[in-house]
PDB file of C-alpha atoms in Angstrom:
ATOM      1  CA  UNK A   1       0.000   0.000   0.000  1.00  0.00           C
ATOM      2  CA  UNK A   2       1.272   3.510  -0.705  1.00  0.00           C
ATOM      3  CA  UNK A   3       1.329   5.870   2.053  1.00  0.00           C
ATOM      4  CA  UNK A   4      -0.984   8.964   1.742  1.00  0.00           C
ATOM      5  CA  UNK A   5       0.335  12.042   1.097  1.00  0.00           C
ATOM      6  CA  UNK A   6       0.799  14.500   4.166  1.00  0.00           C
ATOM      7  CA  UNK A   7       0.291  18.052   3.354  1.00  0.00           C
ATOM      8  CA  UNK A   8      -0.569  19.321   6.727  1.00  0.00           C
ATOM      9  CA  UNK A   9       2.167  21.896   7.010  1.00  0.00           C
ATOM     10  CA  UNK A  10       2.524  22.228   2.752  1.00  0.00           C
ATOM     11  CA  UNK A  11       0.994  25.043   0.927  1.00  0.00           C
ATOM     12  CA  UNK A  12       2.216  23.714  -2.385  1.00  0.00           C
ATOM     13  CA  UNK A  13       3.224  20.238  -4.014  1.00  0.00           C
ATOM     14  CA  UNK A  14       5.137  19.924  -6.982  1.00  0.00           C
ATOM     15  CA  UNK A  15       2.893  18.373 -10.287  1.00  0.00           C
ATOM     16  CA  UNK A  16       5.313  16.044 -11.141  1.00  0.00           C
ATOM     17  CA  UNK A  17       5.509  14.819  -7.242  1.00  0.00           C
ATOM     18  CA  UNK A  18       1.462  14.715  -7.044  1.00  0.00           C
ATOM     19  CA  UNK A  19       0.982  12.987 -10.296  1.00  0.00           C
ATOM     20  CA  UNK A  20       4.052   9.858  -9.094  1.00  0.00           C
ATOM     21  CA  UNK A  21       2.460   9.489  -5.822  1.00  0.00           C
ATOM     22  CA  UNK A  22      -1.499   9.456  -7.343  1.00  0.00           C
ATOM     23  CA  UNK A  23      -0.423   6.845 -10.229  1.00  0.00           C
ATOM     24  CA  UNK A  24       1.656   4.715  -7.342  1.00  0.00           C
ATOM     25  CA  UNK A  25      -1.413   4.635  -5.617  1.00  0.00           C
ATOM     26  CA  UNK A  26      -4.183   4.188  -8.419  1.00  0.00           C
ATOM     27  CA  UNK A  27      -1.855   2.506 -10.590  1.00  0.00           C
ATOM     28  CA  UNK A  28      -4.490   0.999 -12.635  1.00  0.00           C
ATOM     29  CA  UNK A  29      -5.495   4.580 -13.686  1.00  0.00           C
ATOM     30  CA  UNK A  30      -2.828   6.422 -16.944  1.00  0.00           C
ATOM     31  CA  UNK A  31      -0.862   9.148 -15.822  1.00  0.00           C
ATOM     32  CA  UNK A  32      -2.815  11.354 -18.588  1.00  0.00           C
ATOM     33  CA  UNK A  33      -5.869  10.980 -17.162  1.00  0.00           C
ATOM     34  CA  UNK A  34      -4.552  11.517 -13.644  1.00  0.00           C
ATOM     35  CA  UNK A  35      -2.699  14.643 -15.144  1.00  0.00           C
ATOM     36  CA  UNK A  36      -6.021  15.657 -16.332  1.00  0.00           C
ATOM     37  CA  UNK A  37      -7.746  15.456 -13.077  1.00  0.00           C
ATOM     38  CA  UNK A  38      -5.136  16.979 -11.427  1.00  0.00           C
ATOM     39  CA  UNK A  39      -5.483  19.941 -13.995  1.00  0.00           C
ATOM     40  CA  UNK A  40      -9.462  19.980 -13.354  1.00  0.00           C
ATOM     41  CA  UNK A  41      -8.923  20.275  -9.832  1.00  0.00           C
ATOM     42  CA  UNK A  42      -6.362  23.233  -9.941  1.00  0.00           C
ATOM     43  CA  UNK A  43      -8.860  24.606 -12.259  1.00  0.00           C
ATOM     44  CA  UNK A  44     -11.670  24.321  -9.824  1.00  0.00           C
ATOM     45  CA  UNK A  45      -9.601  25.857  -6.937  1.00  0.00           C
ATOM     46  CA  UNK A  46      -8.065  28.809  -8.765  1.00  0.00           C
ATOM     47  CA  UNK A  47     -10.403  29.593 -10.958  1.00  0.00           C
ATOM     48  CA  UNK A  48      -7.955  28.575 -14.038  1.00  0.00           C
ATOM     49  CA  UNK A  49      -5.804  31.303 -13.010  1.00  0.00           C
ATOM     50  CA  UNK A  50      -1.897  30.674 -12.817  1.00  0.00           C
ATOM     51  CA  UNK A  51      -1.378  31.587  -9.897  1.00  0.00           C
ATOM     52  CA  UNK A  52       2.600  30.696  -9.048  1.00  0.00           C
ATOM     53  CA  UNK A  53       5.131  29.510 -11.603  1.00  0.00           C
ATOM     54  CA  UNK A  54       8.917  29.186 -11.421  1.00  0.00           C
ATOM     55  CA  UNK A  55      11.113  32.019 -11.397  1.00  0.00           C
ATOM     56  CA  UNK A  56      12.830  30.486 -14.546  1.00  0.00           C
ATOM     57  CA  UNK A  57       9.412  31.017 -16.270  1.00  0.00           C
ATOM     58  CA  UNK A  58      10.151  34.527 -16.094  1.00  0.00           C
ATOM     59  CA  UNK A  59      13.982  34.513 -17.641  1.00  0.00           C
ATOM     60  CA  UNK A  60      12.394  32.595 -20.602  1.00  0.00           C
ATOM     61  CA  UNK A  61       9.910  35.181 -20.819  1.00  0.00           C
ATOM     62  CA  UNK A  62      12.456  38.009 -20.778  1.00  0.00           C
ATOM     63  CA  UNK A  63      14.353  36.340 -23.288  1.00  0.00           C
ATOM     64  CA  UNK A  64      11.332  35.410 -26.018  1.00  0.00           C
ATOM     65  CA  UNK A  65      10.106  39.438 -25.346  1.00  0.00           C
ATOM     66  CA  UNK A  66      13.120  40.965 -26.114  1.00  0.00           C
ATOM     67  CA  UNK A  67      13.860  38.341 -29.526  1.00  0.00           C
ATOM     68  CA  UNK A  68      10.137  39.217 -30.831  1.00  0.00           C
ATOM     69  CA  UNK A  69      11.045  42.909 -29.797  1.00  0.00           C
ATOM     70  CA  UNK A  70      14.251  42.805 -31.837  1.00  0.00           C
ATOM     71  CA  UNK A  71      12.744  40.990 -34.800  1.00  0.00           C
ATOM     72  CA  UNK A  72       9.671  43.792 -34.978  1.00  0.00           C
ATOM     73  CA  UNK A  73      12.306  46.278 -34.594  1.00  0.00           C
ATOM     74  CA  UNK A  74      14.187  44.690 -37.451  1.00  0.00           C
ATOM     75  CA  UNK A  75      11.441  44.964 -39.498  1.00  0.00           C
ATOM     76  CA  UNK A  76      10.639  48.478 -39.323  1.00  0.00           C
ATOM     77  CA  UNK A  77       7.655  48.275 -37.254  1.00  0.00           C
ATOM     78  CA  UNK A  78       9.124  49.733 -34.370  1.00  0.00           C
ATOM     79  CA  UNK A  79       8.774  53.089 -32.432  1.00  0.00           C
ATOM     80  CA  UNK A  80      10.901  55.417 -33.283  1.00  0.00           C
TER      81      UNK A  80
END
């Protein structure tokens, strides 16, 4: 038997974590349609709302803006 999960003191569990220990313990159930439930029940909670995401999300972000800046600006569709 799996042991449940203990999030008494936790405000947040990792996806990845949640969706191993769920499948170890409803094996018989895919991971996609445990990923989906897991997804539906975020959904419910938050409203669909992202709410936190990792602080590398925001490098790549930087780094996508300021290519897709450079390319409009290469193409004349800039400011001045």
């Amino acid at each position: 038997m799996v042991e449940p999960i203990d999030l008494t003191d936790e405000r947040y569990i990792g996806f990845a974590d949640l969706l191993d220990h769920l499948h170890a313990q409803f094996p018989g159930v895919s991971r996609d349609r445990i990923a989906r439930i897991i997804e539906a029940e975020n959904d419910a909670i938050t409203g669909g709302f992202l709410l936190v995401v990792p602080a590398e999300v925001a490098t790549g972000a930087i780094e996508m803006l300021e290519l897709s800046t450079a390319r409009t600006l290469d193409d004349g569709e800039g400011v001045a």
